mmCIF file of N, CA and C in Angstrom:
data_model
loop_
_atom_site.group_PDB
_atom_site.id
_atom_site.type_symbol
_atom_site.label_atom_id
_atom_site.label_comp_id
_atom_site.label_asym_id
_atom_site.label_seq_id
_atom_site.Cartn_x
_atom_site.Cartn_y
_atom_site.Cartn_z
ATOM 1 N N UNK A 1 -87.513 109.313 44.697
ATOM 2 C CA UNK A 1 -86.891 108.687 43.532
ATOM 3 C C UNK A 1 -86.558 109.738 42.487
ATOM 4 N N UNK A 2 -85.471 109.762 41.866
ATOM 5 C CA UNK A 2 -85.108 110.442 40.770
ATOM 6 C C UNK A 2 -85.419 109.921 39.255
ATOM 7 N N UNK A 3 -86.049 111.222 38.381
ATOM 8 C CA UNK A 3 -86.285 110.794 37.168
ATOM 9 C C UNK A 3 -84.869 110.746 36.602
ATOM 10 N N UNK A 4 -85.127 109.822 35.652
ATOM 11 C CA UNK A 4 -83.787 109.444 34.459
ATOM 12 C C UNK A 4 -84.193 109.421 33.125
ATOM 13 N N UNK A 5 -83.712 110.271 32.330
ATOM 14 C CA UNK A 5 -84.029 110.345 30.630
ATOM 15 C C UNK A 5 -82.860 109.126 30.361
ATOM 16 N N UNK A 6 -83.995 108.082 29.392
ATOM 17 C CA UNK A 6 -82.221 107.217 29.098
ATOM 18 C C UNK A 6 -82.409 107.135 27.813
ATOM 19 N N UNK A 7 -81.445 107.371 27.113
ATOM 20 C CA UNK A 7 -80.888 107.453 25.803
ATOM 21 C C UNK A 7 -81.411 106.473 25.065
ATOM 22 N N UNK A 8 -81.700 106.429 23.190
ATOM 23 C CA UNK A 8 -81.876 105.391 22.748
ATOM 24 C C UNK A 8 -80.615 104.491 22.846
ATOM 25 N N UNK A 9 -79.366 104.828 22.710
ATOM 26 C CA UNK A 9 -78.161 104.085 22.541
ATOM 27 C C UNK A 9 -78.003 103.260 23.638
ATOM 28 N N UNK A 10 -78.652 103.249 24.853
ATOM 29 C CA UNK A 10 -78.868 102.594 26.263
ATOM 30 C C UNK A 10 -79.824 102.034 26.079
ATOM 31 N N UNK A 11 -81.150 102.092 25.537
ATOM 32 C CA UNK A 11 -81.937 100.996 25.255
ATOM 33 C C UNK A 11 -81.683 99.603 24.149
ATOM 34 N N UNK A 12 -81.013 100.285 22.925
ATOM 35 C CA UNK A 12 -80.722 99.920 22.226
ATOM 36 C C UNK A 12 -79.370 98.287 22.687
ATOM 37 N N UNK A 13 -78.517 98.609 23.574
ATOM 38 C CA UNK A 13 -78.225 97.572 23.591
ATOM 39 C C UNK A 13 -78.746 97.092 24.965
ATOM 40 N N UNK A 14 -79.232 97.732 25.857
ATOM 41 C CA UNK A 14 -79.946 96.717 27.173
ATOM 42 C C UNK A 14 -81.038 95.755 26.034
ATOM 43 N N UNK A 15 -81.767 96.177 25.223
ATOM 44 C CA UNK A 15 -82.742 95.094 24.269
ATOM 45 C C UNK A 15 -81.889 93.746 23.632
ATOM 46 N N UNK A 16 -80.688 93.902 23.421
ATOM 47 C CA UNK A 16 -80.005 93.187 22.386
ATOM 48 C C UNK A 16 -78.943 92.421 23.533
ATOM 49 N N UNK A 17 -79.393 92.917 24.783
ATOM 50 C CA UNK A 17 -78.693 92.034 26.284
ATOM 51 C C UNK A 17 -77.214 92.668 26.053
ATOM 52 N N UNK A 18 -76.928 93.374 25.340
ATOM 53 C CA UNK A 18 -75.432 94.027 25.550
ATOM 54 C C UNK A 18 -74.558 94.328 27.143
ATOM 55 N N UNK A 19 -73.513 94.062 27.342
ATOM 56 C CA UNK A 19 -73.046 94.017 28.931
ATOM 57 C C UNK A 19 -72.580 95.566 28.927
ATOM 58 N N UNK A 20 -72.966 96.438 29.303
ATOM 59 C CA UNK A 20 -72.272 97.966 29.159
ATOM 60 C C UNK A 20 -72.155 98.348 30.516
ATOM 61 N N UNK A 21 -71.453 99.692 30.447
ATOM 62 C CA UNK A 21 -71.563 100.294 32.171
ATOM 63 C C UNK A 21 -72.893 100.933 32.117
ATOM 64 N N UNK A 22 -73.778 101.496 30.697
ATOM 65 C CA UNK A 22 -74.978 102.020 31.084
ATOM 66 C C UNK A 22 -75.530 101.364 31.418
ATOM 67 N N UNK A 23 -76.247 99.935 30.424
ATOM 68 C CA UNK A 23 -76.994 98.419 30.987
ATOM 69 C C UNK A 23 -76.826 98.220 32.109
ATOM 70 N N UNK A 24 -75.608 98.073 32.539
ATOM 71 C CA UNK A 24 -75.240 98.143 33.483
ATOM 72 C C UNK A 24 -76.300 98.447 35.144
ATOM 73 N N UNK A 25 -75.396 99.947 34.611
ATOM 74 C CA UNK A 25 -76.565 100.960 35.459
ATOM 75 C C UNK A 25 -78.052 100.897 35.597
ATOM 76 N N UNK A 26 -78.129 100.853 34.602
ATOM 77 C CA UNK A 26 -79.975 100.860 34.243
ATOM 78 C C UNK A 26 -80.143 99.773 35.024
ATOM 79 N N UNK A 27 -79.743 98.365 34.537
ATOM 80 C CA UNK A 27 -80.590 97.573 35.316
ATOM 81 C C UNK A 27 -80.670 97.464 37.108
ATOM 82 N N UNK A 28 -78.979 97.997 37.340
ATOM 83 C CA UNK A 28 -79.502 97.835 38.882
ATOM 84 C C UNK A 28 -79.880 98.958 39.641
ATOM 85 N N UNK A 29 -80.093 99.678 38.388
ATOM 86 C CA UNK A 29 -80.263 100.898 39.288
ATOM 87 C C UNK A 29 -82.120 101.285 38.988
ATOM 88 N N UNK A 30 -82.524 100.326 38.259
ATOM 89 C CA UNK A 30 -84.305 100.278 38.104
ATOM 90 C C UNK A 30 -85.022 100.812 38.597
ATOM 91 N N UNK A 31 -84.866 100.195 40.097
ATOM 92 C CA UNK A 31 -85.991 99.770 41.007
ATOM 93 C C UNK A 31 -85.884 101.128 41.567
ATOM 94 N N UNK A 32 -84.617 102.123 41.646
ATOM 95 C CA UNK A 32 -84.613 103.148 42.472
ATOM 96 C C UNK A 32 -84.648 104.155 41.235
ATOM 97 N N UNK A 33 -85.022 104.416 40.461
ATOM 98 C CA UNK A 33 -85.351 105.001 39.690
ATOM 99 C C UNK A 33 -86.677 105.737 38.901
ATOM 100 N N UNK A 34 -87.134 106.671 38.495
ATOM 101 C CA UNK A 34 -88.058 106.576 37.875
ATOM 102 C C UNK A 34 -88.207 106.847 36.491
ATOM 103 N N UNK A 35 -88.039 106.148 35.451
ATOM 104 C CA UNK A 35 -87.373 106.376 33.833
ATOM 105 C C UNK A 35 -88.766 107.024 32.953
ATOM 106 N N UNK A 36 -87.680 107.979 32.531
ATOM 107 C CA UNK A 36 -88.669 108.559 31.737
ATOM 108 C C UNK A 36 -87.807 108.498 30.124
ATOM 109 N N UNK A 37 -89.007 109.338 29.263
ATOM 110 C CA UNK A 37 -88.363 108.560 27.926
ATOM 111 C C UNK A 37 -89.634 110.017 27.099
ATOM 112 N N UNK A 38 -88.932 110.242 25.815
ATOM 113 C CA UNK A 38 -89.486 110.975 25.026
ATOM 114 C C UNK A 38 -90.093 110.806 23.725
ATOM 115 N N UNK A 39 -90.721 111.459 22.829
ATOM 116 C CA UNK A 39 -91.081 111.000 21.356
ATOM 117 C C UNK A 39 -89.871 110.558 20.709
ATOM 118 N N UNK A 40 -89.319 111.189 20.877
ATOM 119 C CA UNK A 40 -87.480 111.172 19.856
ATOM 120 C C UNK A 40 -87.129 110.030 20.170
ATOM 121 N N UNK A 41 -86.634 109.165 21.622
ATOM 122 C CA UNK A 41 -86.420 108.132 21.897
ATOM 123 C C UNK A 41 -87.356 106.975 21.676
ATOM 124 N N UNK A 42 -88.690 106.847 21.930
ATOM 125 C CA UNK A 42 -89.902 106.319 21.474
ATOM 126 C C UNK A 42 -89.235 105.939 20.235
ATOM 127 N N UNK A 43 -89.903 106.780 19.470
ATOM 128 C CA UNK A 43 -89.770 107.022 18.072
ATOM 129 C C UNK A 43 -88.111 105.959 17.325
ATOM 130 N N UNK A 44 -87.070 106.526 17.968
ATOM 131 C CA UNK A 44 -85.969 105.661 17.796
ATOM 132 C C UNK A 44 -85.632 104.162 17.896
ATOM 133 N N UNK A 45 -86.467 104.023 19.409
ATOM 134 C CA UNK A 45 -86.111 102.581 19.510
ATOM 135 C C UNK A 45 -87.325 101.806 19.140
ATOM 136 N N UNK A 46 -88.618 102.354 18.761
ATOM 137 C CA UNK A 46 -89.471 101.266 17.925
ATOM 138 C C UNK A 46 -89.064 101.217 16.521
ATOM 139 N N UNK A 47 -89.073 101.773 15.766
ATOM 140 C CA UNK A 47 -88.202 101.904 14.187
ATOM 141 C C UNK A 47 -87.384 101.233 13.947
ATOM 142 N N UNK A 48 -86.355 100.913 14.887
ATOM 143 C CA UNK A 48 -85.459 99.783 15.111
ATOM 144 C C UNK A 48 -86.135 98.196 15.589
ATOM 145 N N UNK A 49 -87.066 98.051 15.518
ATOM 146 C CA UNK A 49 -87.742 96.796 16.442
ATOM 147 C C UNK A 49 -87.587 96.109 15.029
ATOM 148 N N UNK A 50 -87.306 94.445 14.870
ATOM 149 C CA UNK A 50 -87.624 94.109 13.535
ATOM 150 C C UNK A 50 -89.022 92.900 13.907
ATOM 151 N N UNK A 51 -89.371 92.149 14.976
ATOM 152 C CA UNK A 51 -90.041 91.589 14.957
ATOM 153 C C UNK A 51 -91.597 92.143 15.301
ATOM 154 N N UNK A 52 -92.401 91.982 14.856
ATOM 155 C CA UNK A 52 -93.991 92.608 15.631
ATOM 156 C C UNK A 52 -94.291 92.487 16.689
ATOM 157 N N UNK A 53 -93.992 90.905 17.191
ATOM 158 C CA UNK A 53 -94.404 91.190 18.828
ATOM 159 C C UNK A 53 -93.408 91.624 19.450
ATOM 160 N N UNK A 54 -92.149 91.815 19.304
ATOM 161 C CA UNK A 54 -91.387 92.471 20.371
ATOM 162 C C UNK A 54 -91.721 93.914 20.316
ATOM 163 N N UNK A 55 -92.141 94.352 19.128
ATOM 164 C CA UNK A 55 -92.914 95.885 18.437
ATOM 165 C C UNK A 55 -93.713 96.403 19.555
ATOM 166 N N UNK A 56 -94.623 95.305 19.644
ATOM 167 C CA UNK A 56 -95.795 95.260 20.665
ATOM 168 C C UNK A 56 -95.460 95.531 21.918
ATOM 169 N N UNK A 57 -94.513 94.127 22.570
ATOM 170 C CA UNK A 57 -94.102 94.519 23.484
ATOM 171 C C UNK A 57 -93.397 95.468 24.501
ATOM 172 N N UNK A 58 -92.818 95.613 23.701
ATOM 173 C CA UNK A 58 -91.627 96.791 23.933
ATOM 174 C C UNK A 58 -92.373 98.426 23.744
ATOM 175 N N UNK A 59 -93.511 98.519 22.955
ATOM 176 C CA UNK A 59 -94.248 99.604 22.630
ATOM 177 C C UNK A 59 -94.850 99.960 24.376
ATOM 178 N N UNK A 60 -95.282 98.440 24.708
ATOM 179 C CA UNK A 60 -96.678 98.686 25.803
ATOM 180 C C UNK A 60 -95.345 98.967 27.381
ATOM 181 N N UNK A 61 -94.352 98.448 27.167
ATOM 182 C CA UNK A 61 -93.009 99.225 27.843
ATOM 183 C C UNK A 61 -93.289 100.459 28.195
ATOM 184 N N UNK A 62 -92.736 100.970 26.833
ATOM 185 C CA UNK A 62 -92.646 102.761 27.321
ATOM 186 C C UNK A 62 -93.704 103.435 27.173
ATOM 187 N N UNK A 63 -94.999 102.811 27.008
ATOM 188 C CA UNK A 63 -96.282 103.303 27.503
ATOM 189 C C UNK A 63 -96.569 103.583 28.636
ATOM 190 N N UNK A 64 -95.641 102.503 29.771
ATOM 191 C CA UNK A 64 -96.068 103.046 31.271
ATOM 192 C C UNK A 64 -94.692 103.914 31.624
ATOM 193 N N UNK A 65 -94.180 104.159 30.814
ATOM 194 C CA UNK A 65 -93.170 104.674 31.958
ATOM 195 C C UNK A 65 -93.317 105.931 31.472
ATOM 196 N N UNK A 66 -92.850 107.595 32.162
ATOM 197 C CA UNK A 66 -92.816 108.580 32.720
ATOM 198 C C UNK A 66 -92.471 109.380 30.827
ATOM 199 N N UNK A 67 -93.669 109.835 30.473
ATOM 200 C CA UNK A 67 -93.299 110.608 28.908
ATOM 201 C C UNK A 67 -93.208 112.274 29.370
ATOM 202 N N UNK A 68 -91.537 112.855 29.137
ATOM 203 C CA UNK A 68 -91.672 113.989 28.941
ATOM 204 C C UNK A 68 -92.145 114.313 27.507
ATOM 205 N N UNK A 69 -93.448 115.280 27.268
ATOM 206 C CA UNK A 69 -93.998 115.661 26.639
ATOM 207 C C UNK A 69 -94.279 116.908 26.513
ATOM 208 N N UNK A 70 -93.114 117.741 26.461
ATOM 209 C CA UNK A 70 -93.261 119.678 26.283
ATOM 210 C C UNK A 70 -93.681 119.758 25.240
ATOM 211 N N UNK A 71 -94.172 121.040 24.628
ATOM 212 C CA UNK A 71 -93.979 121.418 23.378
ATOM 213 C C UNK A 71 -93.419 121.091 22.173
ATOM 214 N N UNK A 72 -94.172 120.493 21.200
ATOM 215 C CA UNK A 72 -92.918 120.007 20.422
ATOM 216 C C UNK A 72 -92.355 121.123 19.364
ATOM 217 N N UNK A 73 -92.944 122.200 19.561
ATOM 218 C CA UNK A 73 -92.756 122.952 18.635
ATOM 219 C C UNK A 73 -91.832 124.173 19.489
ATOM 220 N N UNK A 74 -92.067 124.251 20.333
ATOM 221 C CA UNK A 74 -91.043 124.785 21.751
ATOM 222 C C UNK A 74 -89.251 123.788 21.434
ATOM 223 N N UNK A 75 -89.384 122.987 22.277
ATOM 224 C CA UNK A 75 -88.613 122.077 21.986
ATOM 225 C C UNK A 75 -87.665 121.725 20.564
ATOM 226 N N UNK A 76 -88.571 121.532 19.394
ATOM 227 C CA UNK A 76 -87.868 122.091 18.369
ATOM 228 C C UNK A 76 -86.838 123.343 18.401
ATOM 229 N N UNK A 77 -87.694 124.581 18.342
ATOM 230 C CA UNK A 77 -87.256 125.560 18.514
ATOM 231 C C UNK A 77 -85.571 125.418 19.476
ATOM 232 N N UNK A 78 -85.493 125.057 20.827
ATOM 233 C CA UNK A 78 -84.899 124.959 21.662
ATOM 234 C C UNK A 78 -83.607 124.022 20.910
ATOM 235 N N UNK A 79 -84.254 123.228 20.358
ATOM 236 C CA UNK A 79 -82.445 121.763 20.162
ATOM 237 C C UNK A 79 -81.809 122.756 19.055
ATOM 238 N N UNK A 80 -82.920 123.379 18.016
ATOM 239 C CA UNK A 80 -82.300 124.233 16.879
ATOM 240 C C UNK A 80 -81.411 125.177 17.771
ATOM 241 N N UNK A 81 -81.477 125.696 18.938
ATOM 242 C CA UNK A 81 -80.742 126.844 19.390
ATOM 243 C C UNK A 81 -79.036 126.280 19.579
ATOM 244 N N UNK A 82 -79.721 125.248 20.260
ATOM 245 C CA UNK A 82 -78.242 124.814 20.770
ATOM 246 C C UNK A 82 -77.548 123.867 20.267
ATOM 247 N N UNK A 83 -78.105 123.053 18.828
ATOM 248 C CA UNK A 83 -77.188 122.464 17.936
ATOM 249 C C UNK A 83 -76.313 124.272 17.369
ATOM 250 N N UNK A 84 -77.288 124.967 17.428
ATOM 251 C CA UNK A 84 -76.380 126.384 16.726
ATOM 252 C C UNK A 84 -75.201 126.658 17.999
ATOM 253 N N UNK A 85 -75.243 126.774 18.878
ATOM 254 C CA UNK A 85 -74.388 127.347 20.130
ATOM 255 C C UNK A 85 -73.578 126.427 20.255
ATOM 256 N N UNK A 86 -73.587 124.771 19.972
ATOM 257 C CA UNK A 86 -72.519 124.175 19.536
ATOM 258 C C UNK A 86 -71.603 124.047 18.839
ATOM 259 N N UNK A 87 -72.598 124.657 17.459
ATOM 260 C CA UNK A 87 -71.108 123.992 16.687
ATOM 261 C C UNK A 87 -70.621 126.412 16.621
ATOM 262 N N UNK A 88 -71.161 127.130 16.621
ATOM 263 C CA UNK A 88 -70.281 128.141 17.366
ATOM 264 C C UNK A 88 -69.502 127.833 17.789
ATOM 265 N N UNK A 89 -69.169 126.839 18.842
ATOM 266 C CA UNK A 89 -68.078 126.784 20.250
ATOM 267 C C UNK A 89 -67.471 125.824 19.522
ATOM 268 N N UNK A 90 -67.243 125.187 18.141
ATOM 269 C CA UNK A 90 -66.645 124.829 17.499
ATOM 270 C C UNK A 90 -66.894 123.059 17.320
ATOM 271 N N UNK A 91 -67.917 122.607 17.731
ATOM 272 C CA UNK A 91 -68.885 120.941 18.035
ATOM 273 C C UNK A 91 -69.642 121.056 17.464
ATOM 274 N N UNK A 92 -69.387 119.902 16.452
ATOM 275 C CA UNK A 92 -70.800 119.354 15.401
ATOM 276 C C UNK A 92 -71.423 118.279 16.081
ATOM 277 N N UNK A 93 -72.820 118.640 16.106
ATOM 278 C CA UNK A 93 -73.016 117.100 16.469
ATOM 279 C C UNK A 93 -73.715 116.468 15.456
ATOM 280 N N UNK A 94 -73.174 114.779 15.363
ATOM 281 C CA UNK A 94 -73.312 114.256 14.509
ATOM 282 C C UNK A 94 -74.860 113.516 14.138
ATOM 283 N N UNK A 95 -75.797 113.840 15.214
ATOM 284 C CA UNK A 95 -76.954 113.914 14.399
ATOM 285 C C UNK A 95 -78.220 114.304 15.689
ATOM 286 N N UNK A 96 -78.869 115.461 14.923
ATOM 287 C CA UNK A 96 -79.544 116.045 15.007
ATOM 288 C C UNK A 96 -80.873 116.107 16.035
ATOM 289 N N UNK A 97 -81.117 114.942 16.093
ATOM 290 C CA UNK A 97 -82.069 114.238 17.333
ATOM 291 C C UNK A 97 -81.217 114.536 18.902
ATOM 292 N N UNK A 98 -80.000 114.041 18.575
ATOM 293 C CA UNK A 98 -79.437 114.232 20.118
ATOM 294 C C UNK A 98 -79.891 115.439 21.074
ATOM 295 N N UNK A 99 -79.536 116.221 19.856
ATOM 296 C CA UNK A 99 -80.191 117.874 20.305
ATOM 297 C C UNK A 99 -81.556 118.125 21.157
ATOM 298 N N UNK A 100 -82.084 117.294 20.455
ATOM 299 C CA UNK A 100 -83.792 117.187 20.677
ATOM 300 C C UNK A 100 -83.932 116.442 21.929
ATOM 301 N N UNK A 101 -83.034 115.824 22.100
ATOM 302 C CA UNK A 101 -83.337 114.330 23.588
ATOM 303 C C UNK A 101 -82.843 115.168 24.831
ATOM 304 N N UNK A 102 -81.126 115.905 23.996
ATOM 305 C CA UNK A 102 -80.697 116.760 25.457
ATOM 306 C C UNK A 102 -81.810 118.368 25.459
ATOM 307 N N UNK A 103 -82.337 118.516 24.853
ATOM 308 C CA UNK A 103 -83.326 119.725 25.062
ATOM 309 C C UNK A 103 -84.489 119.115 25.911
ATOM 310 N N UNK A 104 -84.776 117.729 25.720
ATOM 311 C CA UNK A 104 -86.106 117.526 26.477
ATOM 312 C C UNK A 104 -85.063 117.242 28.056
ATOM 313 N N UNK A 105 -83.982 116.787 28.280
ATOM 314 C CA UNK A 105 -83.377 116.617 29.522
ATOM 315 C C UNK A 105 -82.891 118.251 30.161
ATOM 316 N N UNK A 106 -83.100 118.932 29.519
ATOM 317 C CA UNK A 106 -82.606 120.193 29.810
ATOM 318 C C UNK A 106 -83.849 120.552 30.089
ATOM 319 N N UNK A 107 -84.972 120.691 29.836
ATOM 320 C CA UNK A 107 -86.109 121.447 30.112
ATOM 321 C C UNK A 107 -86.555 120.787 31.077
ATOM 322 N N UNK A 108 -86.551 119.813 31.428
ATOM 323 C CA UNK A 108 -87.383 119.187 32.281
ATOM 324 C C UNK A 108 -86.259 118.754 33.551
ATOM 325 N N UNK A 109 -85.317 119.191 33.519
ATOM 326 C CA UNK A 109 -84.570 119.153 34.489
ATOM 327 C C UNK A 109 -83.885 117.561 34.861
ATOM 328 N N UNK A 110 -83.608 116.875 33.992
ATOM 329 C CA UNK A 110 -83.497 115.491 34.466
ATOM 330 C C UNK A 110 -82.267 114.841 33.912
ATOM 331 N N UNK A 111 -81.459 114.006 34.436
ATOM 332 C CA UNK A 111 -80.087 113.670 34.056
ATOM 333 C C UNK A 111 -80.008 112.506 32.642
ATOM 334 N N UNK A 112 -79.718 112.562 32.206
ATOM 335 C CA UNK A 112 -79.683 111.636 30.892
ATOM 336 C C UNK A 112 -78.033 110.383 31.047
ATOM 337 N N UNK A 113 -79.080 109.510 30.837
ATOM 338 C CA UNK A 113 -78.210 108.338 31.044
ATOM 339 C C UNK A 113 -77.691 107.491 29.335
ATOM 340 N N UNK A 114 -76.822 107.596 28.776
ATOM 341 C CA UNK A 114 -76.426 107.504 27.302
ATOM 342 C C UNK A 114 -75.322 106.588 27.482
ATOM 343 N N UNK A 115 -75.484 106.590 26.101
ATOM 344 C CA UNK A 115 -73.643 105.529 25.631
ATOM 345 C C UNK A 115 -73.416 106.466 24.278
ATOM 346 N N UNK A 116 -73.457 107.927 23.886
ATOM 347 C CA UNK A 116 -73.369 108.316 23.204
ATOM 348 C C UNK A 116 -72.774 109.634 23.019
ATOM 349 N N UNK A 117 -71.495 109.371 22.372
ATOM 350 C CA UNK A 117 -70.268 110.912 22.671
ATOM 351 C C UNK A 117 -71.181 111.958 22.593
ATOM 352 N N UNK A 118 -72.010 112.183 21.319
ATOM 353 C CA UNK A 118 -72.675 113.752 21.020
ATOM 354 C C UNK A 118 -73.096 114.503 22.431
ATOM 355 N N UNK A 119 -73.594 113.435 23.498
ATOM 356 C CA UNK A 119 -74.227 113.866 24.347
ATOM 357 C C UNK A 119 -73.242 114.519 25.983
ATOM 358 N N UNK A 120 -72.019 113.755 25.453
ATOM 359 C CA UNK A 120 -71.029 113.974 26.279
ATOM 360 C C UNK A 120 -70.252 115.288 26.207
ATOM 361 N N UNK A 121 -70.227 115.629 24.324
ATOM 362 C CA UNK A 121 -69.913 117.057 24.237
ATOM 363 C C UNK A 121 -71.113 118.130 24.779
ATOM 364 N N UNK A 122 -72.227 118.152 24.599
ATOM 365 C CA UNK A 122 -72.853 118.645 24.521
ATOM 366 C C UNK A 122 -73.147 119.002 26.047
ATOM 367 N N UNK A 123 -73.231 118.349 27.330
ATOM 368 C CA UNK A 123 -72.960 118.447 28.581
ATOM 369 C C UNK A 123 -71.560 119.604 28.947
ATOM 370 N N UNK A 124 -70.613 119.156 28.016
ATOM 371 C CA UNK A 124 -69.666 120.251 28.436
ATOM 372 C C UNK A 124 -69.923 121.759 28.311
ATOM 373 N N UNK A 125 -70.678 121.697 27.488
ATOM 374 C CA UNK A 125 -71.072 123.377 26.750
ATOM 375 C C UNK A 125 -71.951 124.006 26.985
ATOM 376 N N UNK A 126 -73.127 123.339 28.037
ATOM 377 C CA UNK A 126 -74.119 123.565 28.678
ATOM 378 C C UNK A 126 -74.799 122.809 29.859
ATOM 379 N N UNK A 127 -75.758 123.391 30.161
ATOM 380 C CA UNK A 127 -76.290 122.260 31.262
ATOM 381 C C UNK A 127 -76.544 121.284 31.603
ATOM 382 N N UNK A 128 -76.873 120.602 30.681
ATOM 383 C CA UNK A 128 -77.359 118.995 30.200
ATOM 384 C C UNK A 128 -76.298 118.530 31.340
ATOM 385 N N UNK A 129 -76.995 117.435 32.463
ATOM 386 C CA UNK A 129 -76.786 116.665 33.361
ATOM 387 C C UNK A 129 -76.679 115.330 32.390
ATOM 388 N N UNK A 130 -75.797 114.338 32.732
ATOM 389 C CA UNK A 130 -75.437 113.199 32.245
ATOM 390 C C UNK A 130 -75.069 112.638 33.124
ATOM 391 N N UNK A 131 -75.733 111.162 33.328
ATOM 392 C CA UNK A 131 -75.117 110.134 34.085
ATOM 393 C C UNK A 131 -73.713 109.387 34.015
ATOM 394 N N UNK A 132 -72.669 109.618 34.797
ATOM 395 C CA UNK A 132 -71.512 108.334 34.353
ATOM 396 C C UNK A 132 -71.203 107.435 35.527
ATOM 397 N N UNK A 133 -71.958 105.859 34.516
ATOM 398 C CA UNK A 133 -72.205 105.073 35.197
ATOM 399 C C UNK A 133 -70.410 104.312 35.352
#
């Protein structure tokens, strides 16, 4: 089975039942999958939760599933490099975390599944594997 980093912008509307080509993906592609997920994403899509028990629920979610957990101070280091080597090559990205999600998919070797342009430039200019579902 292959690991999959999936984006908050892919959780974000699979939660809200959104019909997308990522949702999409994600859901039928589950069972053959093994999803992994980071602080940055964590962090993103509980902050966004407005009710407590879905808080709950949704918390005890990405509790079982697969946490890349490098360095965070490594990792830092790392998204700072290559938000810089982006916008060099003339790409801003428009916020700052992305950096951090495609650095944990870059280090850990694993394809990132998104609904989110930053991540689409950012694949062009470097290694970052991206799913297109």
């Amino acid at each position: 089975m292959d690991i999959v980093l999936i984006d908050t912008s892919v959780w974000i509307n699979y939660l809200k039942k959104f019909d997308t080509l990522a949702t999409g993906y994600l859901e039928n592609q589950m069972e053959q999958m093994i999803i992994a997920t980071c602080p940055t994403i964590l962090q993103e899509v509980l902050q966004g939760v407005l009710i407590d028990s879905d808080y709950q629920s949704i918390k005890s979610y990405f509790d079982g599933l697969l946490i890349l957990n490098n360095d965070p101070y490594q990792l830092a280091v790392e998204a700072a490099q290559l938000y810089r080597s982006l916008r060099k090559n003339g790409v801003t990205i428009r916020k700052p975390n992305d950096c951090l999600i495609a650095a944990y998919a870059i280090k850990n070797n694993v394809p990132l599944l998104h609904e989110d342009r930053d991540f689409s430039h950012i694949a062009m200019h470097n290694n970052l594997r991206v799913i297109k579902p």
